[in-house]
Amino acid sequence: MIPVRTGSLVALVLVAAVLGGGAALGIGKGAGWFGADTKTVVVNGGGGATTTAAALPARATSSVGPIPTKAFNPQAIFARRSPGVVTIFAYFGDPSSQATEQSQGSGFVISPQGYVLTNSHVITNAGEGATVKAAEHLYVEFADGDRAEAKVVGWDLYDDVGLLKLGTTEHRLSPVPLGDSAVVQVGQPVAAIGSPLGNENSLAVGVVSAIHRSIDAITVQQYKVVDAIQTDAPITHGNSGGPLFDAHGRVIGINAQIRSQSGNGNDSGVGFAIPIDAAKRSVAQLVDKGKVTYAYVGIESDDLTPSLARALHYKIDRGALVVDVKPGSPAGRAGLRGGDSEVDVLGLQRLVTGGDVIVAINGRPVNGADDVVRIVSSSLKPKDVAVFTVVRGGERKKLAVTLGERQLPSD
């Protein structure tokens, strides 16, 4: 999926569902790359419950209400919301130097105090393999062409969320209201506003194609984002960080990635947005303490489906197969067990079996690997003690796991 930045080309190879700590993300599938000039993300395509929304601090919210309507009206959405959507220009060095790396993405104002929400890959060099750093100079351009300087509040690499705050500006701010991604349904109409390929203040419309998608975390290798919203609204390089609106003009997601069979663009009409409920969690922590923390379990897991359960003679139909337990991790200290044998079954090669099957966490059902990611990332925090219900040898056991704090792979 595409973050697009001048002059960089990085392959992000992602495989099965891993919990680098039972928290926000696991390993995804596909490969992404960086292009040039504008940002949005592309992954080469091949063949539960949603995140719990956090309460936002008052200074990061607005009193703007939904657009009263009984029908989807893109013209009204654009008229009412485009003043709050901005184009972001990021300079990784001196803006006056021709050698300075620069990128362009989108964003949107969320409060009268000047907070602007976007993607982390728009305002940082995340995903390039180097130490993550923010752009040295950031400028926000409004729909009327007026510009203002912005400062980085912080970012969340796991859910690809970035937060800016505008400096002193005479420009009138038009915050956009945040919606509820937990109630999004497949088939509902949506509108995206942003700056694709540098074409500022552009409107695209479509529908929600799917929900609860697990997509590659392009800013952190070997992790994934769960509950992403898939849309066929035409978005491309430069749309990253822009809002995906529902029919009432409420933001339900942050446009972040596109999938392409060729790797050169959105030729498949498949785009993905970070669910706004996940972004709210990030914003709440960024405003409060300037960083985001996630709990860490330390397991790699895979899905147990009814067909696999029958083929492997399990006595349960669904759960998360524990493939591997990281040595010294919270899971390891709690006694969770990983797999010890590989089998080829139902066309799945080298499926690791023999480990525990997680069926619940703190009483919440676990039907697959994504549920482990979802529950730990949205409901738990470092130092929490979570009760994992597992099936081992046909018997149910409860194990208390004292969660750690996830660290970036480079840490």
Short mmCIF file of C-alpha atoms in Angstrom, two decimals:
data_model
loop_
_atom_site.label_atom_id
_atom_site.label_comp_id
_atom_site.label_asym_id
_atom_site.label_seq_id
_atom_site.Cartn_x
_atom_site.Cartn_y
_atom_site.Cartn_z
CA MET A 1 0.00 0.00 0.00
CA ILE A 2 1.49 3.32 -0.89
CA PRO A 3 3.21 5.94 1.16
CA VAL A 4 4.77 8.15 -1.47
CA ARG A 5 7.91 10.12 -0.84
CA THR A 6 10.47 11.60 -3.21
CA GLY A 7 13.26 9.31 -4.24
CA SER A 8 12.78 6.34 -1.91
CA LEU A 9 12.01 2.73 -2.76
CA VAL A 10 11.49 0.35 0.11
CA ALA A 11 9.91 -3.10 -0.02
CA LEU A 12 7.92 -4.05 3.04
CA VAL A 13 7.52 -7.80 2.98
CA LEU A 14 4.75 -9.02 5.26
CA VAL A 15 3.65 -12.53 6.08
CA ALA A 16 1.34 -14.21 8.61
CA ALA A 17 -0.42 -12.78 11.68
CA VAL A 18 2.15 -11.98 14.36
CA LEU A 19 1.78 -10.21 17.64
CA GLY A 20 4.95 -8.36 18.41
CA GLY A 21 3.02 -7.94 21.54
CA GLY A 22 -0.60 -8.86 21.46
CA ALA A 23 -1.14 -5.24 20.73
CA ALA A 24 -2.11 -3.16 17.83
CA LEU A 25 -0.59 -5.08 15.02
CA GLY A 26 0.69 -8.35 13.64
CA ILE A 27 2.39 -9.39 10.43
CA GLY A 28 0.38 -8.62 7.33
CA LYS A 29 0.45 -9.87 3.75
CA GLY A 30 1.76 -8.30 0.57
CA ALA A 31 4.50 -5.78 -0.17
CA GLY A 32 4.60 -2.00 -0.28
CA TRP A 33 6.88 0.57 -1.84
CA PHE A 34 7.68 4.24 -1.82
CA GLY A 35 7.32 6.33 -4.93
CA ALA A 36 7.88 10.04 -5.45
CA ASP A 37 6.48 13.50 -4.87
CA THR A 38 3.19 12.68 -3.15
CA LYS A 39 2.18 10.25 -0.44
CA THR A 40 -0.36 7.48 -0.17
CA VAL A 41 0.51 3.87 0.07
CA VAL A 42 0.38 0.87 -2.36
CA VAL A 43 0.60 -2.81 -1.67
CA ASN A 44 1.08 -5.26 -4.49
CA GLY A 45 -2.01 -7.41 -4.34
CA GLY A 46 -2.11 -11.12 -4.98
CA GLY A 47 -4.70 -13.26 -5.24
CA GLY A 48 -14.87 -9.30 15.01
CA ALA A 49 -15.24 -6.47 17.01
CA THR A 50 -13.88 -3.05 16.18
CA THR A 51 -11.43 -0.88 18.05
CA THR A 52 -12.80 0.85 21.12
CA ALA A 53 -12.83 4.62 20.59
CA ALA A 54 -11.00 6.75 23.13
CA ALA A 55 -12.39 9.95 24.60
CA LEU A 56 -10.57 12.90 23.09
CA PRO A 57 -9.31 15.86 25.15
CA ALA A 58 -11.55 18.91 24.76
CA ARG A 59 -8.81 20.90 23.01
CA ALA A 60 -8.64 18.26 20.27
CA THR A 61 -12.36 18.26 19.52
CA SER A 62 -14.92 20.58 17.98
CA SER A 63 -18.62 21.23 18.37
CA VAL A 64 -19.32 20.85 14.65
CA GLY A 65 -22.35 18.65 14.11
CA PRO A 66 -23.25 16.23 11.31
CA ILE A 67 -24.81 17.39 8.08
CA PRO A 68 -28.58 16.81 8.37
CA THR A 69 -29.57 14.76 5.35
CA LYS A 70 -31.63 11.77 4.31
CA ALA A 71 -29.57 11.06 1.20
CA PHE A 72 -25.93 10.99 0.18
CA ASN A 73 -25.10 14.40 -1.24
CA PRO A 74 -21.42 14.71 -2.30
CA GLN A 75 -21.90 18.33 -3.32
CA ALA A 76 -23.09 19.27 0.17
CA ILE A 77 -20.29 17.28 1.83
CA PHE A 78 -17.68 19.04 -0.27
CA ALA A 79 -19.16 22.48 0.32
CA ARG A 80 -19.36 22.00 4.09
CA ARG A 81 -16.16 20.03 4.72
CA SER A 82 -13.54 21.01 2.14
CA PRO A 83 -12.55 24.19 4.05
CA GLY A 84 -11.35 21.92 6.85
CA VAL A 85 -9.27 19.66 4.60
CA VAL A 86 -5.67 20.73 4.01
CA THR A 87 -2.67 19.85 1.90
CA ILE A 88 0.49 19.11 3.88
CA PHE A 89 3.98 19.87 2.57
CA ALA A 90 6.83 18.23 4.47
CA TYR A 91 10.50 19.18 4.01
CA PHE A 92 13.24 16.93 5.38
CA GLY A 93 15.83 19.70 5.38
CA ASP A 94 16.12 23.26 4.14
CA PRO A 95 13.02 24.11 2.04
CA SER A 96 15.13 26.43 -0.13
CA SER A 97 17.56 23.68 -1.13
CA GLN A 98 16.97 21.68 -4.30
CA ALA A 99 18.56 18.67 -2.59
CA THR A 100 16.03 18.59 0.25
CA GLU A 101 13.70 15.62 0.25
CA GLN A 102 10.11 16.72 0.30
CA SER A 103 6.72 15.10 0.24
CA GLN A 104 3.07 16.04 -0.01
CA GLY A 105 0.02 14.53 1.59
CA SER A 106 -3.36 15.51 2.99
CA GLY A 107 -4.83 16.19 6.41
CA PHE A 108 -7.81 17.74 8.17
CA VAL A 109 -8.42 20.19 11.01
CA ILE A 110 -10.13 18.58 14.01
CA SER A 111 -10.37 21.44 16.52
CA PRO A 112 -10.50 25.25 16.78
CA GLN A 113 -7.17 25.04 18.62
CA GLY A 114 -5.47 24.08 15.35
CA TYR A 115 -4.90 20.35 15.67
CA VAL A 116 -4.53 18.65 12.28
CA LEU A 117 -4.87 14.89 11.81
CA THR A 118 -2.97 12.99 9.09
CA ASN A 119 -0.88 9.83 8.56
CA SER A 120 2.48 9.33 10.26
CA HIS A 121 4.04 8.47 6.91
CA VAL A 122 3.11 11.92 5.60
CA ILE A 123 5.08 13.82 8.25
CA THR A 124 7.96 11.42 9.00
CA ASN A 125 10.41 9.22 7.11
CA ALA A 126 8.87 6.09 8.65
CA GLY A 127 9.19 2.98 6.50
CA GLU A 128 12.50 3.92 4.94
CA GLY A 129 14.51 1.69 7.23
CA ALA A 130 16.33 4.51 9.01
CA THR A 131 15.74 5.99 12.44
CA VAL A 132 12.32 7.59 12.32
CA LYS A 133 12.37 11.37 12.34
CA ALA A 134 9.85 14.07 11.60
CA ALA A 135 10.12 16.51 8.74
CA GLU A 136 12.10 19.59 9.75
CA HIS A 137 9.61 21.99 8.20
CA LEU A 138 5.88 21.46 7.74
CA TYR A 139 3.39 23.72 5.99
CA VAL A 140 -0.36 23.36 5.78
CA GLU A 141 -2.19 24.82 2.80
CA PHE A 142 -5.91 25.54 2.99
CA ALA A 143 -8.44 25.24 0.20
CA ASP A 144 -8.08 28.95 -0.65
CA GLY A 145 -4.30 28.64 -1.08
CA ASP A 146 -3.38 30.32 2.20
CA ARG A 147 -0.54 28.63 4.08
CA ALA A 148 0.46 28.26 7.72
CA GLU A 149 3.38 26.61 9.45
CA ALA A 150 2.69 23.57 11.61
CA LYS A 151 4.57 21.69 14.31
CA VAL A 152 4.55 17.97 15.01
CA VAL A 153 2.73 16.92 18.16
CA GLY A 154 3.60 13.27 17.68
CA TRP A 155 2.89 10.14 15.70
CA ASP A 156 1.76 6.54 16.02
CA LEU A 157 3.65 4.29 13.61
CA TYR A 158 1.57 1.20 14.34
CA ASP A 159 -1.75 2.72 13.29
CA ASP A 160 -0.10 5.23 10.91
CA VAL A 161 -1.50 8.32 12.64
CA GLY A 162 0.20 11.71 12.74
CA LEU A 163 -0.88 14.81 14.66
CA LEU A 164 0.14 18.40 13.90
CA LYS A 165 -0.69 21.71 15.52
CA LEU A 166 -0.85 24.93 13.60
CA GLY A 167 1.17 27.90 14.76
CA THR A 168 -0.29 31.37 14.93
CA THR A 169 -2.44 31.93 11.86
CA GLU A 170 -4.97 34.48 10.78
CA HIS A 171 -6.77 31.91 8.68
CA ARG A 172 -10.25 30.95 9.85
CA LEU A 173 -10.31 27.31 10.87
CA SER A 174 -13.15 24.99 9.86
CA PRO A 175 -12.81 21.80 11.93
CA VAL A 176 -14.49 18.65 10.66
CA PRO A 177 -16.38 16.32 13.03
CA LEU A 178 -15.14 12.82 13.78
CA GLY A 179 -17.57 9.94 13.40
CA ASP A 180 -17.73 6.37 14.67
CA SER A 181 -16.01 3.71 12.57
CA ALA A 182 -17.53 0.94 14.69
CA VAL A 183 -20.90 1.43 12.99
CA VAL A 184 -19.63 1.59 9.41
CA GLN A 185 -21.38 -0.88 7.11
CA VAL A 186 -20.43 -2.42 3.79
CA GLY A 187 -22.21 -0.66 0.94
CA GLN A 188 -22.66 2.72 2.59
CA PRO A 189 -21.58 5.69 0.44
CA VAL A 190 -18.43 7.62 1.30
CA ALA A 191 -16.60 10.71 0.10
CA ALA A 192 -12.84 11.33 0.16
CA ILE A 193 -11.35 14.82 -0.01
CA GLY A 194 -7.64 15.38 -0.45
CA SER A 195 -4.81 16.26 -2.82
CA PRO A 196 -4.19 13.28 -5.14
CA LEU A 197 -1.02 13.75 -7.20
CA GLY A 198 -0.88 17.33 -5.97
CA ASN A 199 -4.36 18.19 -7.27
CA GLU A 200 -5.53 20.01 -4.18
CA ASN A 201 -9.05 20.03 -2.83
CA SER A 202 -10.27 17.09 -4.90
CA LEU A 203 -13.42 15.08 -4.21
CA ALA A 204 -13.83 11.35 -4.86
CA VAL A 205 -16.87 9.23 -4.02
CA GLY A 206 -17.57 5.54 -3.69
CA VAL A 207 -18.81 2.99 -1.19
CA VAL A 208 -17.41 1.00 1.70
CA SER A 209 -16.25 -2.21 0.04
CA ALA A 210 -15.33 -4.09 3.22
CA ILE A 211 -14.68 -3.59 6.93
CA HIS A 212 -12.39 -5.27 9.48
CA ARG A 213 -9.61 -5.62 6.91
CA SER A 214 -6.11 -6.44 8.18
CA ILE A 215 -3.62 -4.35 6.22
CA ASP A 216 0.14 -4.02 6.28
CA ALA A 217 1.55 -1.45 8.66
CA ILE A 218 3.73 0.31 6.12
CA THR A 219 5.51 2.36 8.76
CA VAL A 220 6.57 -0.62 10.90
CA GLN A 221 7.60 -3.92 9.38
CA GLN A 222 6.04 -7.18 10.57
CA TYR A 223 2.93 -5.57 11.96
CA LYS A 224 -0.57 -4.95 10.68
CA VAL A 225 -3.51 -2.70 11.29
CA VAL A 226 -6.83 -4.40 11.98
CA ASP A 227 -10.30 -3.04 11.24
CA ALA A 228 -9.19 -0.96 8.26
CA ILE A 229 -11.99 0.29 6.01
CA GLN A 230 -11.77 -0.77 2.37
CA THR A 231 -13.28 1.57 -0.20
CA ASP A 232 -13.57 1.83 -3.98
CA ALA A 233 -13.50 5.65 -3.83
CA PRO A 234 -10.65 6.61 -6.19
CA ILE A 235 -7.70 7.64 -4.01
CA THR A 236 -4.05 7.69 -5.00
CA HIS A 237 -0.65 9.21 -4.16
CA GLY A 238 -1.19 12.42 -2.20
CA ASN A 239 -4.53 11.37 -0.67
CA SER A 240 -2.72 9.93 2.34
CA GLY A 241 -3.81 11.59 5.56
CA GLY A 242 -7.05 12.93 4.10
CA PRO A 243 -10.51 12.23 5.50
CA LEU A 244 -13.02 9.60 4.42
CA PHE A 245 -16.48 11.01 5.17
CA ASP A 246 -19.82 9.31 5.69
CA ALA A 247 -23.06 10.72 4.26
CA HIS A 248 -23.37 13.15 7.19
CA GLY A 249 -19.91 14.60 6.68
CA ARG A 250 -18.34 12.85 9.66
CA VAL A 251 -14.83 11.41 9.34
CA ILE A 252 -14.92 7.62 9.61
CA GLY A 253 -11.37 6.98 8.44
CA ILE A 254 -8.01 8.42 7.38
CA ASN A 255 -7.17 7.52 3.78
CA ALA A 256 -3.82 5.77 3.95
CA GLN A 257 -3.18 3.05 1.40
CA ILE A 258 -4.05 1.77 -2.04
CA ARG A 259 -3.56 -1.70 -3.40
CA SER A 260 -2.33 -2.29 -6.91
CA GLN A 261 -1.72 -5.44 -8.90
CA SER A 262 1.10 -3.72 -10.76
CA GLY A 263 2.43 -1.70 -7.84
CA ASN A 264 2.20 1.47 -9.89
CA GLY A 265 -1.14 2.86 -8.79
CA ASN A 266 -4.72 2.18 -7.78
CA ASP A 267 -5.58 0.18 -10.86
CA SER A 268 -7.67 -2.21 -8.81
CA GLY A 269 -9.89 0.44 -7.22
CA VAL A 270 -8.96 -0.85 -3.77
CA GLY A 271 -8.19 1.73 -1.12
CA PHE A 272 -7.88 1.51 2.65
CA ALA A 273 -8.51 3.96 5.48
CA ILE A 274 -7.33 3.81 9.09
CA PRO A 275 -10.52 3.55 11.21
CA ILE A 276 -11.19 6.80 13.00
CA ASP A 277 -11.81 5.01 16.31
CA ALA A 278 -8.20 3.78 16.25
CA ALA A 279 -7.03 7.29 15.36
CA LYS A 280 -8.94 8.73 18.33
CA ARG A 281 -6.99 6.43 20.63
CA SER A 282 -3.75 7.71 19.13
CA VAL A 283 -4.79 11.37 19.32
CA ALA A 284 -5.83 11.10 22.96
CA GLN A 285 -2.39 9.82 23.94
CA LEU A 286 -0.47 12.18 21.65
CA VAL A 287 -2.22 15.26 23.06
CA ASP A 288 -1.77 13.99 26.61
CA LYS A 289 1.84 12.80 26.53
CA GLY A 290 3.23 13.20 23.00
CA LYS A 291 3.57 9.49 22.32
CA VAL A 292 1.48 6.35 21.96
CA THR A 293 2.06 3.10 23.86
CA TYR A 294 0.82 -0.39 23.10
CA ALA A 295 0.73 -3.53 25.18
CA TYR A 296 3.05 -6.40 24.28
CA VAL A 297 2.33 -10.13 24.52
CA GLY A 298 5.11 -11.69 22.45
CA ILE A 299 3.44 -14.37 20.36
CA GLU A 300 2.97 -15.27 16.73
CA SER A 301 -0.44 -16.68 15.92
CA ASP A 302 -2.53 -17.96 13.04
CA ASP A 303 -6.23 -18.59 12.45
CA LEU A 304 -7.93 -21.81 13.43
CA THR A 305 -10.98 -22.22 11.18
CA PRO A 306 -13.65 -24.94 11.25
CA SER A 307 -12.15 -26.67 8.20
CA LEU A 308 -8.68 -26.68 9.76
CA ALA A 309 -10.09 -27.85 13.07
CA ARG A 310 -11.71 -30.82 11.34
CA ALA A 311 -8.59 -31.67 9.36
CA LEU A 312 -6.35 -31.44 12.42
CA HIS A 313 -8.87 -33.11 14.78
CA TYR A 314 -9.23 -30.20 17.16
CA LYS A 315 -12.24 -30.26 19.47
CA ILE A 316 -12.95 -26.57 18.96
CA ASP A 317 -13.94 -24.77 15.76
CA ARG A 318 -12.24 -21.40 16.02
CA GLY A 319 -9.46 -19.61 17.84
CA ALA A 320 -5.92 -18.30 17.44
CA LEU A 321 -3.27 -20.97 16.99
CA VAL A 322 -0.13 -19.98 18.89
CA VAL A 323 2.66 -20.57 16.39
CA ASP A 324 5.55 -19.16 18.40
CA VAL A 325 6.20 -17.65 21.80
CA LYS A 326 9.08 -15.18 22.03
CA PRO A 327 11.67 -16.14 24.68
CA GLY A 328 11.42 -13.98 27.79
CA SER A 329 8.20 -12.35 26.59
CA PRO A 330 5.12 -11.80 28.78
CA ALA A 331 3.50 -14.79 27.06
CA GLY A 332 6.56 -16.95 27.71
CA ARG A 333 6.68 -16.00 31.38
CA ALA A 334 2.96 -16.79 31.70
CA GLY A 335 3.44 -20.27 30.27
CA LEU A 336 1.82 -19.99 26.81
CA ARG A 337 3.13 -22.66 24.43
CA GLY A 338 3.92 -22.35 20.76
CA GLY A 339 3.68 -25.01 18.05
CA ASP A 340 6.12 -27.87 17.61
CA SER A 341 5.27 -29.40 14.24
CA GLU A 342 4.57 -28.35 10.66
CA VAL A 343 1.86 -29.79 8.44
CA ASP A 344 0.58 -29.17 4.92
CA VAL A 345 -3.21 -29.19 4.92
CA LEU A 346 -5.97 -27.69 2.77
CA GLY A 347 -3.41 -26.06 0.51
CA LEU A 348 -1.76 -24.29 3.44
CA GLN A 349 1.94 -25.10 3.48
CA ARG A 350 3.95 -25.43 6.67
CA LEU A 351 1.13 -24.67 9.06
CA VAL A 352 2.58 -24.82 12.58
CA THR A 353 0.48 -26.83 14.99
CA GLY A 354 0.77 -28.34 18.44
CA GLY A 355 0.66 -25.08 20.37
CA ASP A 356 -2.03 -23.54 22.52
CA VAL A 357 -5.21 -22.26 20.92
CA ILE A 358 -6.37 -18.94 22.38
CA VAL A 359 -10.16 -18.87 22.61
CA ALA A 360 -10.74 -15.86 24.90
CA ILE A 361 -8.99 -12.89 26.50
CA ASN A 362 -10.56 -11.50 29.66
CA GLY A 363 -13.72 -13.37 28.71
CA ARG A 364 -13.95 -11.85 25.22
CA PRO A 365 -14.16 -14.52 22.49
CA VAL A 366 -11.18 -14.99 20.19
CA ASN A 367 -12.11 -16.41 16.79
CA GLY A 368 -8.78 -15.83 15.05
CA ALA A 369 -5.40 -14.13 15.15
CA ASP A 370 -6.83 -10.69 14.40
CA ASP A 371 -9.04 -10.87 17.48
CA VAL A 372 -5.97 -11.22 19.69
CA VAL A 373 -4.47 -8.15 18.05
CA ARG A 374 -7.74 -6.24 18.25
CA ILE A 375 -8.52 -6.98 21.88
CA VAL A 376 -5.05 -6.27 23.23
CA SER A 377 -4.53 -3.09 21.20
CA SER A 378 -7.91 -1.53 21.88
CA SER A 379 -8.68 -2.67 25.41
CA LEU A 380 -5.41 -3.29 27.23
CA LYS A 381 -2.29 -1.35 28.11
CA PRO A 382 1.21 -2.10 29.39
CA LYS A 383 1.33 -3.61 32.91
CA ASP A 384 -2.29 -4.82 32.67
CA VAL A 385 -2.85 -8.43 33.69
CA ALA A 386 -4.96 -10.21 31.07
CA VAL A 387 -6.46 -13.67 31.46
CA PHE A 388 -5.89 -15.77 28.35
CA THR A 389 -8.16 -18.78 28.01
CA VAL A 390 -6.41 -21.45 25.95
CA VAL A 391 -7.14 -24.97 24.82
CA ARG A 392 -4.21 -27.32 25.31
CA GLY A 393 -4.49 -31.03 24.63
CA GLY A 394 -8.26 -30.77 24.58
CA GLU A 395 -8.45 -29.06 27.97
CA ARG A 396 -9.18 -25.41 28.76
CA LYS A 397 -6.70 -23.49 30.86
CA LYS A 398 -6.58 -19.89 32.09
CA LEU A 399 -3.23 -18.13 32.12
CA ALA A 400 -2.59 -14.69 33.61
CA VAL A 401 -0.35 -12.61 31.33
CA THR A 402 1.24 -9.42 32.67
CA LEU A 403 1.57 -7.34 29.53
CA GLY A 404 4.71 -5.51 28.57
CA GLU A 405 5.16 -2.45 26.38
CA ARG A 406 5.77 -2.87 22.68
CA GLN A 407 9.04 -1.53 21.36
CA LEU A 408 9.86 -0.62 17.79
CA PRO A 409 11.93 -3.27 15.98
CA SER A 410 14.92 -0.91 15.92
CA ASP A 411 14.79 -0.35 19.67
#
